[in-house]
Short mmCIF file of C-alpha atoms and ligand atoms in Angstrom, two decimals:
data_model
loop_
_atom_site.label_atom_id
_atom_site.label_comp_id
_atom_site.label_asym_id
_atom_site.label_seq_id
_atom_site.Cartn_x
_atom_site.Cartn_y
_atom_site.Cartn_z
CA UNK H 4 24.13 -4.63 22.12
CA UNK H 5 22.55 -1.25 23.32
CA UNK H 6 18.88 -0.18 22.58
CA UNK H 7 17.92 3.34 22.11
CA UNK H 8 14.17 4.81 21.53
CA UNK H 9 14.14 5.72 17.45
CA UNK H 10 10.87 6.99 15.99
CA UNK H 11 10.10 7.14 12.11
CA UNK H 12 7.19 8.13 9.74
CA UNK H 13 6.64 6.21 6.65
CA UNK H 14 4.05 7.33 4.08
CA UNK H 15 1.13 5.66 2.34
CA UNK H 16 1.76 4.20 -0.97
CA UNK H 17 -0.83 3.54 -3.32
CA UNK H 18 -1.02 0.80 -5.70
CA UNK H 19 -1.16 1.92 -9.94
CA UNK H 20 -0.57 -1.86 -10.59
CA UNK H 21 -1.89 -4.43 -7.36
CA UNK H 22 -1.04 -6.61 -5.42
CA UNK H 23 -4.08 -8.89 -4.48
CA UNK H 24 -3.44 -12.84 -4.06
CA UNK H 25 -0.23 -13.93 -1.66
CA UNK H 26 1.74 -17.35 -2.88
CA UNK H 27 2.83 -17.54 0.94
CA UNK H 28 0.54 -16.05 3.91
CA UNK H 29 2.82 -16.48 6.70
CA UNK H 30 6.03 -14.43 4.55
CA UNK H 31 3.31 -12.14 2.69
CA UNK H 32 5.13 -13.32 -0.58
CA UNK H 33 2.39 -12.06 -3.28
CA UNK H 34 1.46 -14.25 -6.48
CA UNK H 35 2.18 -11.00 -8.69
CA UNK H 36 4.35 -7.97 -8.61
CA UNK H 37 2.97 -4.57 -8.18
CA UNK H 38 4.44 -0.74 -9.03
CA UNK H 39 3.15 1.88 -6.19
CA UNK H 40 3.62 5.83 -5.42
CA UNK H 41 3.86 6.85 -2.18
CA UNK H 42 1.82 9.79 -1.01
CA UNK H 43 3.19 12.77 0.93
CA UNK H 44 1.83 14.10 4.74
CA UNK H 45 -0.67 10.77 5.11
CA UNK H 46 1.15 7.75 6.63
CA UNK H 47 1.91 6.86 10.10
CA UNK H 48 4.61 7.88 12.91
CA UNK H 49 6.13 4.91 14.99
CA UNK H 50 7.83 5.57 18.41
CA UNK H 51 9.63 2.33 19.62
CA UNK H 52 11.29 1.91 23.26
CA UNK H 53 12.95 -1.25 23.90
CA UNK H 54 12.65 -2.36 27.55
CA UNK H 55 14.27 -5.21 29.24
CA UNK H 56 11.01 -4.88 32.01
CA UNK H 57 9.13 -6.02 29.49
CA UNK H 58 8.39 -10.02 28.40
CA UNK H 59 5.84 -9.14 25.50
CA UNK H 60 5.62 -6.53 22.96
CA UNK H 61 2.90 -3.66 23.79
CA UNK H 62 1.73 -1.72 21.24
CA UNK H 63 -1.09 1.07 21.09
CA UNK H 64 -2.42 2.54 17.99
CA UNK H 65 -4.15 6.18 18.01
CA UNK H 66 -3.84 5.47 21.60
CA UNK H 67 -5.96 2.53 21.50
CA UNK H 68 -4.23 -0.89 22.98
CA UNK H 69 -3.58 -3.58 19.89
CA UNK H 70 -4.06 -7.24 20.71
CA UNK H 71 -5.22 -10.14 18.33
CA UNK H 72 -4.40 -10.23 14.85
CA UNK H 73 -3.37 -7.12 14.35
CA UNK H 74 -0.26 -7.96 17.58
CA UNK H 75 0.60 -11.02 15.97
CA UNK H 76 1.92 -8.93 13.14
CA UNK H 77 3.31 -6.91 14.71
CA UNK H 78 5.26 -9.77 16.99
CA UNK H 79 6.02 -11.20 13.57
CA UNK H 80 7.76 -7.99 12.67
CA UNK H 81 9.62 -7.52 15.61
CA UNK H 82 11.04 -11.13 15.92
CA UNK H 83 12.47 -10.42 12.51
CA UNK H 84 14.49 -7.42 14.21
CA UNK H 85 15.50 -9.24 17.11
CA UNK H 86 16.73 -11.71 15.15
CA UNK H 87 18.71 -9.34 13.44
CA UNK H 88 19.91 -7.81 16.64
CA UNK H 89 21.70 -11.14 18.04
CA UNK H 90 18.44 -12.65 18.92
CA UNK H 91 17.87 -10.44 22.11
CA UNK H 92 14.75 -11.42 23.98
CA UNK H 93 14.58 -7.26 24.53
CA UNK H 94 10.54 -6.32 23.97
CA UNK H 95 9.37 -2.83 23.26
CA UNK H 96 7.07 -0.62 23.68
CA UNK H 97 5.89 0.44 20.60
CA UNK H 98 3.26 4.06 19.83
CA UNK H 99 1.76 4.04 16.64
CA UNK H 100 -0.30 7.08 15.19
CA UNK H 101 -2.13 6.98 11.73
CA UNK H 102 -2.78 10.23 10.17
CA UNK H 103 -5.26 8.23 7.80
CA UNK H 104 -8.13 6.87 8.66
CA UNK H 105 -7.57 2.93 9.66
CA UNK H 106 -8.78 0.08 7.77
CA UNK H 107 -10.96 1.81 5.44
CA UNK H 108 -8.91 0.21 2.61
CA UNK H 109 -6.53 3.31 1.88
CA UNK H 110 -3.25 1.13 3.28
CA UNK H 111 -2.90 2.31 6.63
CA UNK H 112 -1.37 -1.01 7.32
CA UNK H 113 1.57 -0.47 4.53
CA UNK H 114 2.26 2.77 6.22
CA UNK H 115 2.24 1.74 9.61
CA UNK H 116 4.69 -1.26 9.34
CA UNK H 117 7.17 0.31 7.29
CA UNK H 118 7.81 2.81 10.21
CA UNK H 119 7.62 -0.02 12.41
CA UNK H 120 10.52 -1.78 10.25
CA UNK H 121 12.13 1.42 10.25
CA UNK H 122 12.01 2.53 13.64
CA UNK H 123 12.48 -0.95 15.18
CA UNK H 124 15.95 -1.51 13.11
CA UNK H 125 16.92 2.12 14.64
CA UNK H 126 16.02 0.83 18.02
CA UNK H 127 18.07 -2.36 17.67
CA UNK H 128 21.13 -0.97 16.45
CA UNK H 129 20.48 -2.28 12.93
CA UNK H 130 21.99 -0.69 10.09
CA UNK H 131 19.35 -1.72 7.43
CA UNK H 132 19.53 -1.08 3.81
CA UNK H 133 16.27 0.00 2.19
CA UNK H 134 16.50 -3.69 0.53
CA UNK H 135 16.14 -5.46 4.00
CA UNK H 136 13.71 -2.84 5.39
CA UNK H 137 11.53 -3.82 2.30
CA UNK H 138 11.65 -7.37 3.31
CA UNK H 139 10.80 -6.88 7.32
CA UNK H 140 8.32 -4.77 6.50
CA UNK H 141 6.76 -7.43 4.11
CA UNK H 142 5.93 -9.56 7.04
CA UNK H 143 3.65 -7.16 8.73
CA UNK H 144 1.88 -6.24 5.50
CA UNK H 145 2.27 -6.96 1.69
CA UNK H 146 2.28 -3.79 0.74
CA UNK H 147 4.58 -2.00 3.34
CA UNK H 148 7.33 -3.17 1.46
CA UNK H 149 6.65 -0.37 -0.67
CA UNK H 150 6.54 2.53 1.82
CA UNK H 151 9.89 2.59 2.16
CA UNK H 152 11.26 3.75 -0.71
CA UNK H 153 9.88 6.96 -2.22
CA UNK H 154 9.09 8.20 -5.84
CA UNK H 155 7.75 4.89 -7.86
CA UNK H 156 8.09 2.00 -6.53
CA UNK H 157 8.46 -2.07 -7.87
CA UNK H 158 7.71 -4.62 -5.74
CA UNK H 159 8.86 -7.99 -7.14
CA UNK H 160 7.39 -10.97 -6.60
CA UNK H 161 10.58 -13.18 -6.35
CA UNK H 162 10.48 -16.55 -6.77
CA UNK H 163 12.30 -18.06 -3.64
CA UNK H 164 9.87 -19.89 -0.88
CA UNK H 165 11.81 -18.06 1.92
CA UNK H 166 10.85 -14.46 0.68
CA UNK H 167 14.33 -13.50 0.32
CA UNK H 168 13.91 -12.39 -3.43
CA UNK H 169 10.67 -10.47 -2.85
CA UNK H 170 11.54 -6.78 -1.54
CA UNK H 171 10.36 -3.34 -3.24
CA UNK H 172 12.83 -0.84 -5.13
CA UNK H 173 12.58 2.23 -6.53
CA UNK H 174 12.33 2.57 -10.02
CA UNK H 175 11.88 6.43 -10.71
CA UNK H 176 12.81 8.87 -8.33
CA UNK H 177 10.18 11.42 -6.83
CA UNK H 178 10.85 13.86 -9.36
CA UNK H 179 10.52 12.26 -12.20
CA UNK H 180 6.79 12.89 -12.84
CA UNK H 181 5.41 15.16 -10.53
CA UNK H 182 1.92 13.85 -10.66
CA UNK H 183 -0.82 14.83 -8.07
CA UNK H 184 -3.24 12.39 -6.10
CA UNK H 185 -6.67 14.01 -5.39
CA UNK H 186 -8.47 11.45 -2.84
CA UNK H 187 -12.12 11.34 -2.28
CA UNK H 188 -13.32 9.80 0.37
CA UNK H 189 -15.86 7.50 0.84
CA UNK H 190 -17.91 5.63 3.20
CA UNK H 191 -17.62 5.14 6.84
CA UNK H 192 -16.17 2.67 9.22
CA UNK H 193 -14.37 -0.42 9.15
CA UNK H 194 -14.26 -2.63 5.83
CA UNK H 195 -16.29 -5.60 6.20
CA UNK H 196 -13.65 -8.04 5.13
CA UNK H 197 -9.76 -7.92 6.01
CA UNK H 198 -7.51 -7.86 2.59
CA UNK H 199 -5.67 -10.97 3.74
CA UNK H 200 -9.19 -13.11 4.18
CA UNK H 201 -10.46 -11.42 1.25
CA UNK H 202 -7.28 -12.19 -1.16
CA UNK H 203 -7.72 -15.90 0.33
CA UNK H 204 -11.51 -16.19 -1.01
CA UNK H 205 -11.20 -14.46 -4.06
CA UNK H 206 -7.97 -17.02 -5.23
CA UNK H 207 -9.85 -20.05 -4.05
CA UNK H 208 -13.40 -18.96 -5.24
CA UNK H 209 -13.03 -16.39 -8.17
CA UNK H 210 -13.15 -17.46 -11.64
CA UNK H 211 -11.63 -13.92 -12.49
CA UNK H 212 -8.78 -14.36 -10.35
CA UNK H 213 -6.12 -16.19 -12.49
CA UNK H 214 -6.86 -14.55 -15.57
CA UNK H 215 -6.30 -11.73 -13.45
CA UNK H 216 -2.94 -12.86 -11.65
CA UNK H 217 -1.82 -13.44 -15.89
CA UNK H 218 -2.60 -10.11 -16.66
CA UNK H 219 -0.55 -8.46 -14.20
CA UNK H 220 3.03 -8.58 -16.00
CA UNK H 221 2.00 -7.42 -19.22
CA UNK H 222 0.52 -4.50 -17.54
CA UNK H 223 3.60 -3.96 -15.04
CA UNK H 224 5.45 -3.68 -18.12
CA UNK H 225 2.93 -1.10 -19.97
CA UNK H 226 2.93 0.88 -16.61
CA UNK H 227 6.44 1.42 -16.72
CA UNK H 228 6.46 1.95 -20.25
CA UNK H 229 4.15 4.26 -19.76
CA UNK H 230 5.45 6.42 -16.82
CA UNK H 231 9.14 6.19 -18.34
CA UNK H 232 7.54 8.07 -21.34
CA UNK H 233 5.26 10.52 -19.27
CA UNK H 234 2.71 9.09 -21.32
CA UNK H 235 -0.18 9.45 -19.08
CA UNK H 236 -3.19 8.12 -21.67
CA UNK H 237 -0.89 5.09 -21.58
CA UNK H 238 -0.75 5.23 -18.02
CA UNK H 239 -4.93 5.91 -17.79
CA UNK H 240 -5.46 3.19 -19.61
CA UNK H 241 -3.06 0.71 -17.78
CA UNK H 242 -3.68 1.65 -14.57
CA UNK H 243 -7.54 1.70 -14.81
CA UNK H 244 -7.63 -1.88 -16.30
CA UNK H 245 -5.22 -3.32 -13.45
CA UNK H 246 -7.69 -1.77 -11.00
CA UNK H 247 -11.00 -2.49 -12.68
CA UNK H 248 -10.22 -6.14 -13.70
CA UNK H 249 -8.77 -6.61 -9.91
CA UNK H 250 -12.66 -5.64 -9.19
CA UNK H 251 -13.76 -7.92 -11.31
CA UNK H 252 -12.08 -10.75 -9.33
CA UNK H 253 -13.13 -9.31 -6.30
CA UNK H 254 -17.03 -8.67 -7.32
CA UNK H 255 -17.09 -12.77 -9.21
CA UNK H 256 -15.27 -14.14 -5.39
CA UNK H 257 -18.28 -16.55 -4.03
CA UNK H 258 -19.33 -14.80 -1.74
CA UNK H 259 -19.56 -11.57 -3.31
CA UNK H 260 -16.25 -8.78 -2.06
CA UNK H 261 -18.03 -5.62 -3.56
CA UNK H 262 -16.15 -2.75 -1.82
CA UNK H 263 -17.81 0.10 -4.52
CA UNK H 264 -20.41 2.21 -3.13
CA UNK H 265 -22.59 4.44 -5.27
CA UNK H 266 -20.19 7.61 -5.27
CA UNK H 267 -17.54 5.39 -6.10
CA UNK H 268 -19.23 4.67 -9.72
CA UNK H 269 -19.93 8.45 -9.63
CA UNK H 270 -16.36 9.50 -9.04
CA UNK H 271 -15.51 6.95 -11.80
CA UNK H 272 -17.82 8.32 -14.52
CA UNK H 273 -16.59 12.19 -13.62
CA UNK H 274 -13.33 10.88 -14.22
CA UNK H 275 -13.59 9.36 -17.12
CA UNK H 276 -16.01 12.57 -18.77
CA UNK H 277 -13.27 15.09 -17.44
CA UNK H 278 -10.20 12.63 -19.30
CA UNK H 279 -12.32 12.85 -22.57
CA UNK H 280 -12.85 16.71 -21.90
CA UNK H 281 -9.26 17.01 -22.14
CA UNK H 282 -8.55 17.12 -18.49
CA UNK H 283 -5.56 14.91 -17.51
CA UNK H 284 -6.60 12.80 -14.72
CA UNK H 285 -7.23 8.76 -13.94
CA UNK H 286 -8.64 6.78 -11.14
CA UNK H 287 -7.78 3.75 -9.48
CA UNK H 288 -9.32 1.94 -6.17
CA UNK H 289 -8.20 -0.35 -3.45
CA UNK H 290 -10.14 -2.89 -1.02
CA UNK H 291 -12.23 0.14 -0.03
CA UNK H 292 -14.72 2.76 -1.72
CA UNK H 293 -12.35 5.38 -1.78
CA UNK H 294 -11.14 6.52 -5.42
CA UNK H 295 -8.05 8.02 -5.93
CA UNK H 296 -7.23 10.01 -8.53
CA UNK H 297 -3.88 10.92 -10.33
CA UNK H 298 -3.46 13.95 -12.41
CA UNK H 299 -0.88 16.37 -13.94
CA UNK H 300 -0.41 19.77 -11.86
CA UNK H 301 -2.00 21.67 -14.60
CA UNK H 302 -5.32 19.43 -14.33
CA UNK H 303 -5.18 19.03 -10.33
CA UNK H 304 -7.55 21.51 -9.90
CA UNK H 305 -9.89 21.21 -11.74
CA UNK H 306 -10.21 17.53 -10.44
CA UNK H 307 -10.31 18.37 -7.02
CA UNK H 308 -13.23 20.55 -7.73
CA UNK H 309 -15.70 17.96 -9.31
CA UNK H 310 -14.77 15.56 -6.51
CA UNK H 311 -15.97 17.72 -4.07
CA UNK H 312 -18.89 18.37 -5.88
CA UNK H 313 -19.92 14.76 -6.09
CA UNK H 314 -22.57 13.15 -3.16
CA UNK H 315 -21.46 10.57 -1.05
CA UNK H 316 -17.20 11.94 -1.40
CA UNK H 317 -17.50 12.98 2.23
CA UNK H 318 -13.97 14.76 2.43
CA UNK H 319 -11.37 15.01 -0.71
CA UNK H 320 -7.25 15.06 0.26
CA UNK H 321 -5.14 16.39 -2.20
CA UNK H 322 -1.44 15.26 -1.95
CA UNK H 323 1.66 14.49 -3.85
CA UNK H 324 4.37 11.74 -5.18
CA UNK H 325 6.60 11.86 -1.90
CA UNK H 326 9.57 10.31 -0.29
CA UNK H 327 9.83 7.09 1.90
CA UNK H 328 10.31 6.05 5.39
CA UNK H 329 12.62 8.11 7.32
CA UNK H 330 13.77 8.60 10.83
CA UNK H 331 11.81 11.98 13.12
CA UNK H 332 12.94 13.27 16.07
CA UNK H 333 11.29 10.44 18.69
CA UNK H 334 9.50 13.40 21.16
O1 PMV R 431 -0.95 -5.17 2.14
P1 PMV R 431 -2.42 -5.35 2.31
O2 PMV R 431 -2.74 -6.65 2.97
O3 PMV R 431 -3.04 -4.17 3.02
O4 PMV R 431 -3.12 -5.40 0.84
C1 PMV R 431 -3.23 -4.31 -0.01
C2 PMV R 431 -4.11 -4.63 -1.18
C3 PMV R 431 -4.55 -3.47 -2.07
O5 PMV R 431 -4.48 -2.24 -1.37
C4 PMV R 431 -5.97 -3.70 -2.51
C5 PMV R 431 -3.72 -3.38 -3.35
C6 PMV R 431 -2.31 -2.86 -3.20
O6 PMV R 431 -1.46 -3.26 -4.01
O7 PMV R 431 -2.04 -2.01 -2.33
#
C-alpha cells in the first residue's frame, strides 16, 4: 500500500440534544443518542504524514507536543486506520491546529478527531464512507462522530457491544434551517474536570442521571419534530430542557460538576427575556460556562448585541449551520 500526506478540517458541532453518560469507555459507545449542528470557520485542521522512520505516533497540537491521555486517543484512532490499511505498522506524524480555544468545554476534541479520522483514512489509502468515518472518529471522542457530517446531525446509540451500530448521520441538510449560533464566551482556562471522568461520576453518583438518560428519546424525538417543522418555540423548549436537566445531573453528581459561572445565569436570563420579547433565540450549554445561542437570521442581531453587553461574556463568535469534515490542500 502507498501513504501520501492528506490534511482535512472538520468543524465543531454542538450538541441541541446530549450526549453525557458512555455504555462502553474504551469504544465511546454513549448510553443515549444525541442530534448536533455543526458550526462553520471554528473546528480544527489535521496534517498527517505517514513515515516508515517512525515506531510511534507523534503528534503536536497548536504546536505544543501531545503525550498522555490525550496520545492514547489518538493511538486508539490511528490503530483503527491501520487496521483498515492491511494492518501496516506505518506511524505518522500528525499537526493538529484548533481554531477554538481547547478544553474549555466548546468540543474542541469532536473537531479535532474527526479531521484526524478524516485525514488519517486519506493518508492510508482508505476510501471511507462518512458511515465508517463516524465510527473511527467515535473512538477518539464521543462526539466527533458528529463532525463529520454537516447540516443536523443524529448520532445513534446502537445497541451492539462492538460499536458497530453506533455512527452519526445526517438528518437535515445544511440548508434546511438556516439558523445562526451567537457564542459567548466565558471563563478562562482549562475545565477542572475532563468530560469522560466527569460522565463516569455523574452515572455512578447522580441521582439525576437516569431519569435523565430516560428523558433523552422523548426529547430526540420532539427535537426533530420540532426542527422538521421549523418550529423553533418547540425547538426552545426542547432543547433548553435537554440542556438544563443534563445540568441538573451534573450539579446533583457527589462531588458537585458545576461548570456555570455567574454570566452564564446572566446570558440565560437575557435569553429567556429577549424569547418572551418576541426575539427568536434559545440557549443551550456544554461541560463548560460558555452559552451558545441559536437564533433565526432576522433575530441574530439583536442577540449578538445583548451578549456583548453582558459582564463576564469575555468575547462573543457569531457563526452558522455548516458543512462537515472535508479534505484542504495539506501546505
Ligand atoms: O465527546 P466528549 O467527550 O467531548 O463529550 C461531549 C459532551 C458534551 O459536550 C457536554 C455534550 C455533547 O453532546 O456534545
Amino acid at each position: 500500500m502507498s501513504f501520501c500526506r492528506a490534511a482535512a478540517f472538520a468543524p465543531i458541532n454542538i450538541a441541541l440534544i446530549k450526549y453525557w453518560g458512555k455504555r462502553d469507555s474504551d469504544l465511546n459507545l454513549p448510553r443515549a443518542s444525541s442530534l448536533s449542528v455543526c458550526l462553520a470557520e471554528l473546528g480544527s485542521l489535521s496534517v498527517i504524514a505517514p513515515s516508515e522512520a517512525l515506531t510511534n505516533n507523534v503528534m503536536v497540537l497548536n504546536d505544543k507536543p501531545i503525550d498522555g491521555l490525550g496520545l492514547l486517543k489518538v493511538a486508539r484512532v490511528m490503530r483503527a486506520i491501520r487496521g483498515l490499511a492491511d494492518g501496516t505498522e506505518t506511524r505518522a506524524g500528525i499537526r493538529g491546529v484548533n481554531t477554538v480555544p481547547t478544553g474549555q468545554g466548546l468540543a474542541s476534541s469532536a473537531s479535532a478527531f474527526a479531521a484526524l479520522a478524516k485525514a488519517g483514512c486519506a493518508a492510508y489509502g482508505i476510501e471511507a464512507d462518512d458511515q465508517l468515518l463516524s465510527k473511527i472518529a467515535r473512538l477518539g471522542s464521543g462526539s466527533a462522530a458528529r463532525s463529520i457530517h454537516g447540516g443536523w446531525v443524529v448520532w445513534h446509540r446502537g445497541e451492539r457491544d462492538d460499536g458497530y451500530d453506533s455512527f452519526a448521520e445526517q438528518v437535515f441538510p445544511v440548508d434546511h434551517w438556516p439558523l445562526r449560533a451567537v457564542i459567548a464566551h466565558i471563563g478562562h482556562g482549562h475545565k477542572k474536570v475532563p468530560s469522560t471522568e466527569g460522565m463516569r461520576l455523574c452515572a455512578e453518583t447522580s441521582p439525576y442521571y437516569e431519569p435523565w438518560i430516560e428523558s433523552c428519546e422523548q426529547d430526540l424525538a420532539d427535537c426533530i419534530t420540532a426542527v422538521r417543522e421549523k418550529n423553533f418555540l418547540a425547538l426552545a423548549e426542547v432543547v433548553e430542557r435537554n440542556c438544563l436537566a443534563m445540568h441538573a445531573a451534573m450539579i446533583a453528581t457527589r462531588p458537585a460538576l458545576l461548570y456555570w459561572k455567574p454570566a452564564t445565569l446572566a446570558v440565560i436570563e437575557v435569553v429567556r427575556s429577549l424569547r418572551d420579547s418576541g426575539c427568536q433565540c434559545l440557549f443551550t450549554i456544554d461541560a463548560g460556562p460558555s452559552v451558545i445561542v441559536f437564533a433565526t437570521p432576522d433575530s441574530a442581531d439583536q442577540v449578538t448585541t445583548a451578549m456583548a453587553e453582558i459582564e463576564g461574556v469575555s468575547r462573543v463568535t457569531r457563526t452558522m449551520i455548516t458543512g462537515g469534515a472535508h479534505i484542504v490542500p495539506d501546505g
